[in-house]
Short mmCIF file of C-alpha atoms and ligand atoms in Angstrom, two decimals:
data_model
loop_
_atom_site.label_atom_id
_atom_site.label_comp_id
_atom_site.label_asym_id
_atom_site.label_seq_id
_atom_site.Cartn_x
_atom_site.Cartn_y
_atom_site.Cartn_z
CA MET A 1 0.00 0.00 0.00
CA ALA A 2 1.27 3.45 -0.86
CA GLN A 3 2.90 5.47 1.91
CA ILE A 4 2.10 9.19 1.76
CA LEU A 5 3.61 12.07 3.72
CA LEU A 6 1.25 15.00 4.24
CA VAL A 7 2.80 18.30 5.36
CA GLU A 8 -0.01 20.61 6.42
CA ASP A 9 -0.13 22.84 9.49
CA GLU A 10 -3.89 23.37 9.67
CA ILE A 11 -5.01 20.56 11.94
CA ASN A 12 -8.58 20.44 10.59
CA VAL A 13 -7.40 20.16 7.02
CA SER A 14 -4.66 17.64 7.72
CA SER A 15 -6.86 15.33 9.79
CA PHE A 16 -9.61 15.50 7.16
CA ILE A 17 -7.16 14.60 4.38
CA LYS A 18 -5.47 11.88 6.43
CA LYS A 19 -8.76 10.23 7.35
CA GLY A 20 -10.05 10.39 3.78
CA LEU A 21 -6.87 8.99 2.25
CA GLU A 22 -6.73 6.18 4.79
CA GLU A 23 -10.25 5.22 3.78
CA GLU A 24 -8.91 5.03 0.23
CA GLY A 25 -6.32 2.54 1.42
CA PHE A 26 -3.25 4.80 1.71
CA HIS A 27 -0.97 4.92 4.72
CA VAL A 28 -0.53 8.57 5.77
CA ASP A 29 2.01 10.27 8.03
CA VAL A 30 1.42 13.91 8.91
CA ALA A 31 3.93 16.68 9.66
CA TYR A 32 2.69 20.03 10.94
CA ASP A 33 5.58 22.27 9.92
CA GLY A 34 8.08 22.50 7.07
CA ALA A 35 11.17 21.48 9.01
CA MET A 36 9.49 18.39 10.41
CA GLY A 37 8.12 17.59 6.95
CA LEU A 38 11.55 17.81 5.34
CA SER A 39 13.10 15.66 8.03
CA LEU A 40 10.42 12.96 7.69
CA ALA A 41 10.53 13.07 3.89
CA CYS A 42 14.31 12.65 3.84
CA SER A 43 14.46 9.88 6.40
CA ASN A 44 11.63 7.65 5.08
CA ASP A 45 10.76 6.06 1.76
CA TYR A 46 7.43 7.59 0.82
CA ASN A 47 5.64 6.93 -2.45
CA LEU A 48 4.29 10.48 -2.57
CA VAL A 49 4.57 13.75 -0.64
CA ILE A 50 1.76 16.31 -0.30
CA LEU A 51 3.09 19.75 0.62
CA ASP A 52 1.10 22.78 1.68
CA VAL A 53 2.86 25.97 0.53
CA ILE A 54 2.26 28.17 3.57
CA LEU A 55 3.87 26.38 6.52
CA PRO A 56 5.56 27.43 9.76
CA GLN A 57 9.37 26.96 10.08
CA MET A 58 9.97 26.51 6.34
CA ASN A 59 7.52 27.03 3.49
CA GLY A 60 6.46 24.24 1.18
CA THR A 61 8.46 25.37 -1.85
CA GLU A 62 11.64 25.47 0.23
CA VAL A 63 10.86 22.01 1.63
CA CYS A 64 10.40 20.75 -1.93
CA ARG A 65 13.64 22.34 -3.15
CA ARG A 66 15.71 20.84 -0.32
CA TYR A 67 13.95 17.48 -0.62
CA ARG A 68 14.84 17.33 -4.34
CA GLU A 69 18.44 18.30 -3.53
CA SER A 70 18.72 15.58 -0.96
CA ARG A 71 16.62 12.74 -2.38
CA GLY A 72 16.33 13.42 -6.13
CA TYR A 73 13.21 13.33 -8.27
CA SER A 74 11.85 9.82 -7.98
CA VAL A 75 9.07 10.57 -5.46
CA PRO A 76 6.17 12.69 -6.75
CA VAL A 77 5.37 15.90 -4.86
CA LEU A 78 1.90 17.44 -4.94
CA MET A 79 1.65 21.04 -3.70
CA LEU A 80 -1.43 22.53 -2.05
CA THR A 81 -1.70 26.25 -2.75
CA ALA A 82 -4.09 29.05 -1.89
CA LEU A 83 -6.45 30.36 -4.52
CA GLY A 84 -4.83 32.82 -6.92
CA SER A 85 -1.22 32.30 -5.89
CA THR A 86 0.04 31.75 -9.45
CA GLU A 87 3.58 32.68 -8.47
CA ASP A 88 3.65 29.92 -5.87
CA ILE A 89 2.45 27.43 -8.46
CA VAL A 90 5.01 28.44 -11.09
CA HIS A 91 7.79 28.56 -8.51
CA GLY A 92 6.71 25.20 -7.10
CA LEU A 93 6.79 23.54 -10.50
CA GLU A 94 10.17 25.14 -11.26
CA ILE A 95 11.76 23.74 -8.13
CA GLY A 96 10.53 20.24 -8.79
CA SER A 97 6.97 19.64 -7.63
CA ASP A 98 4.96 17.46 -10.02
CA ASP A 99 1.48 18.86 -9.65
CA TYR A 100 -0.56 21.26 -7.57
CA LEU A 101 -4.06 21.58 -6.24
CA VAL A 102 -5.68 24.90 -5.36
CA LYS A 103 -7.44 25.12 -1.99
CA PRO A 104 -10.26 24.63 -1.32
CA PHE A 105 -10.45 21.46 -3.39
CA VAL A 106 -12.88 18.61 -3.76
CA PHE A 107 -11.52 15.54 -1.99
CA ARG A 108 -12.21 13.28 -4.98
CA GLU A 109 -9.92 15.45 -7.06
CA LEU A 110 -7.07 15.04 -4.58
CA VAL A 111 -7.44 11.25 -4.75
CA ALA A 112 -7.54 11.34 -8.55
CA ARG A 113 -4.37 13.47 -8.74
CA ILE A 114 -2.59 11.17 -6.30
CA ASN A 115 -3.48 8.08 -8.31
CA VAL A 116 -2.30 9.72 -11.54
CA LEU A 117 1.02 10.72 -9.96
CA LEU A 118 1.60 7.28 -8.47
CA ARG A 119 0.83 5.59 -11.77
CA ARG A 120 2.85 8.06 -13.85
CA LYS A 121 5.91 7.70 -11.65
CA GLY A 122 5.44 3.97 -11.28
CA MET A 123 7.86 4.20 -8.38
CA GLY A 124 7.41 1.55 -5.76
CA TYR A 125 3.66 1.44 -6.03
CA THR A 126 1.10 0.83 -8.71
CA ALA A 127 -2.42 -0.26 -8.19
CA ARG A 128 -2.29 -3.98 -8.72
CA SER A 129 -3.74 -7.31 -8.10
CA TYR A 130 -2.40 -9.94 -5.70
CA GLU A 131 -3.10 -13.62 -6.09
CA TYR A 132 -2.35 -16.45 -3.71
CA ALA A 133 -3.84 -19.94 -3.57
CA GLY A 134 -6.97 -18.95 -5.48
CA LEU A 135 -7.45 -15.80 -3.43
CA VAL A 136 -7.36 -12.62 -5.55
CA LEU A 137 -7.25 -9.06 -4.20
CA ASN A 138 -7.32 -6.12 -6.61
CA THR A 139 -6.26 -2.77 -5.13
CA GLU A 140 -7.66 -0.79 -8.05
CA THR A 141 -11.17 -2.23 -8.19
CA LYS A 142 -11.10 -2.91 -4.41
CA THR A 143 -12.46 -6.38 -4.99
CA VAL A 144 -11.61 -9.73 -3.44
CA ASN A 145 -12.59 -13.18 -4.56
CA ARG A 146 -11.62 -16.70 -3.68
CA SER A 147 -11.96 -19.55 -6.17
CA GLY A 148 -14.25 -17.30 -8.19
CA ARG A 149 -16.52 -16.48 -5.25
CA SER A 150 -16.76 -12.75 -4.59
CA ILE A 151 -16.00 -11.62 -1.00
CA SER A 152 -17.25 -8.32 0.36
CA LEU A 153 -14.91 -6.62 2.86
CA THR A 154 -14.97 -3.40 4.85
CA THR A 155 -12.14 -0.87 4.33
CA LYS A 156 -10.13 -2.10 7.33
CA GLU A 157 -10.65 -5.75 6.49
CA PHE A 158 -9.50 -5.03 2.95
CA ARG A 159 -6.35 -3.28 4.15
CA LEU A 160 -5.56 -6.08 6.56
CA LEU A 161 -5.93 -8.68 3.83
CA GLU A 162 -3.92 -6.52 1.42
CA LEU A 163 -1.09 -6.42 3.95
CA LEU A 164 -1.15 -10.20 4.49
CA ILE A 165 -1.42 -11.10 0.80
CA SER A 166 1.33 -8.64 -0.18
CA SER A 167 3.82 -11.04 1.48
CA PRO A 168 2.45 -14.57 1.80
CA HIS A 169 4.40 -16.69 4.33
CA ARG A 170 5.64 -13.58 6.10
CA VAL A 171 4.54 -13.34 9.73
CA PHE A 172 3.16 -9.91 10.59
CA SER A 173 3.30 -8.94 14.25
CA LYS A 174 0.30 -7.31 15.88
CA THR A 175 2.32 -4.09 16.14
CA SER A 176 3.20 -3.98 12.46
CA ILE A 177 -0.43 -4.72 11.56
CA LEU A 178 -1.59 -1.87 13.81
CA GLU A 179 0.94 0.49 12.22
CA ASN A 180 0.08 -0.49 8.66
CA VAL A 181 -3.66 -0.89 8.85
CA TRP A 182 -4.62 1.50 11.61
CA ASP A 183 -2.28 4.18 12.87
CA ALA A 184 1.11 4.33 14.54
CA ASN A 185 -0.53 6.18 17.44
CA PHE A 186 -3.12 3.51 18.06
CA ASP A 187 -3.47 2.04 21.57
CA PHE A 188 -1.28 -1.04 21.33
CA ASN A 189 -3.12 -2.84 24.13
CA THR A 190 -6.24 -3.10 22.06
CA ASN A 191 -7.48 -6.45 20.78
CA ILE A 192 -8.74 -4.89 17.55
CA VAL A 193 -6.27 -6.93 15.44
CA GLU A 194 -7.62 -10.23 16.83
CA VAL A 195 -11.16 -9.02 16.23
CA TYR A 196 -10.46 -8.10 12.59
CA VAL A 197 -8.50 -11.27 11.91
CA ASN A 198 -11.60 -13.16 13.04
CA TYR A 199 -13.82 -11.07 10.78
CA LEU A 200 -11.49 -11.87 7.89
CA ARG A 201 -11.42 -15.58 8.70
CA ASN A 202 -15.19 -15.68 8.62
CA LYS A 203 -15.24 -14.10 5.19
CA VAL A 204 -12.12 -15.56 3.57
CA ASP A 205 -11.69 -19.04 5.09
CA LYS A 206 -15.12 -20.13 6.27
CA GLY A 207 -16.49 -22.89 4.05
CA PHE A 208 -13.16 -23.58 2.37
CA PRO A 209 -11.28 -26.80 3.15
CA VAL A 210 -7.90 -25.06 3.13
CA LYS A 211 -7.44 -22.24 5.65
CA LEU A 212 -5.21 -19.36 4.54
CA ILE A 213 -5.09 -17.08 7.58
CA HIS A 214 -3.03 -18.55 10.41
CA THR A 215 -2.07 -17.45 13.89
CA VAL A 216 1.58 -17.96 14.79
CA ILE A 217 1.43 -18.22 18.54
CA GLY A 218 3.29 -15.41 20.25
CA MET A 219 4.38 -13.96 16.90
CA GLY A 220 1.48 -12.72 14.84
CA TYR A 221 -0.43 -13.64 11.71
CA VAL A 222 0.48 -15.10 8.34
CA LEU A 223 -1.23 -15.88 5.06
CA LYS A 224 -0.21 -19.28 3.72
CA GLU A 225 -1.60 -22.63 2.62
CA GLU A 226 0.29 -25.12 4.75
CA GLU A 227 -0.28 -25.83 8.39
CA ASP A 228 2.67 -26.60 10.63
CA GLU A 229 3.08 -27.35 14.31
CA ASN A 230 3.60 -23.69 15.27
CA THR A 231 0.37 -22.44 13.77
CA LYS A 232 -3.24 -23.10 14.47
CA1 CA B 1 -0.81 26.14 5.73
#
């Protein structure tokens, strides 16, 4: 799943965008000022960066310029600008941003621009389809089926299954599932992972002779065909 960094100081706007993008299946980190944004962008491998222009500490165009200097041009940058600030837009494109969106924007348009940029760059992430043991998950059409039978999943169930099927045989710890499917700031004592794994089992494994979702005791969860003595 694509990892996005959002640099936006207005809390209302950033939480709205983060929530919306997560519902679309993206993983989103947020920075609330330019310096923090630059530091996160340079120290992580994001698939896309969304930069507001007007930011405390360092403005978005300066963040973009330094990010390009330090990390090159492989990761697309989408700038958010205020209405009528043509100079910002031109300057932003000159210093290496790939696209811009004028505030206020319609959320659907943001998602469309993001998908275009991710596809155009083809760097690290393209919408795709995973297949394992007759189970097929398509991240573009958001559909899942097993042996030709269509399975209807909620957003979180879909993201959990996408994580598991992206690396069959790999054991995902509860912590890494929480970080990837929910949020790094989630309460780690929660049993929400167990609850959702059970939801998924009911939809994906119930009625099939071969179970795909396994618990590795004390370790986490894995998607695979074979049983062994450490799993149940
Ligand atoms: Ca701002």
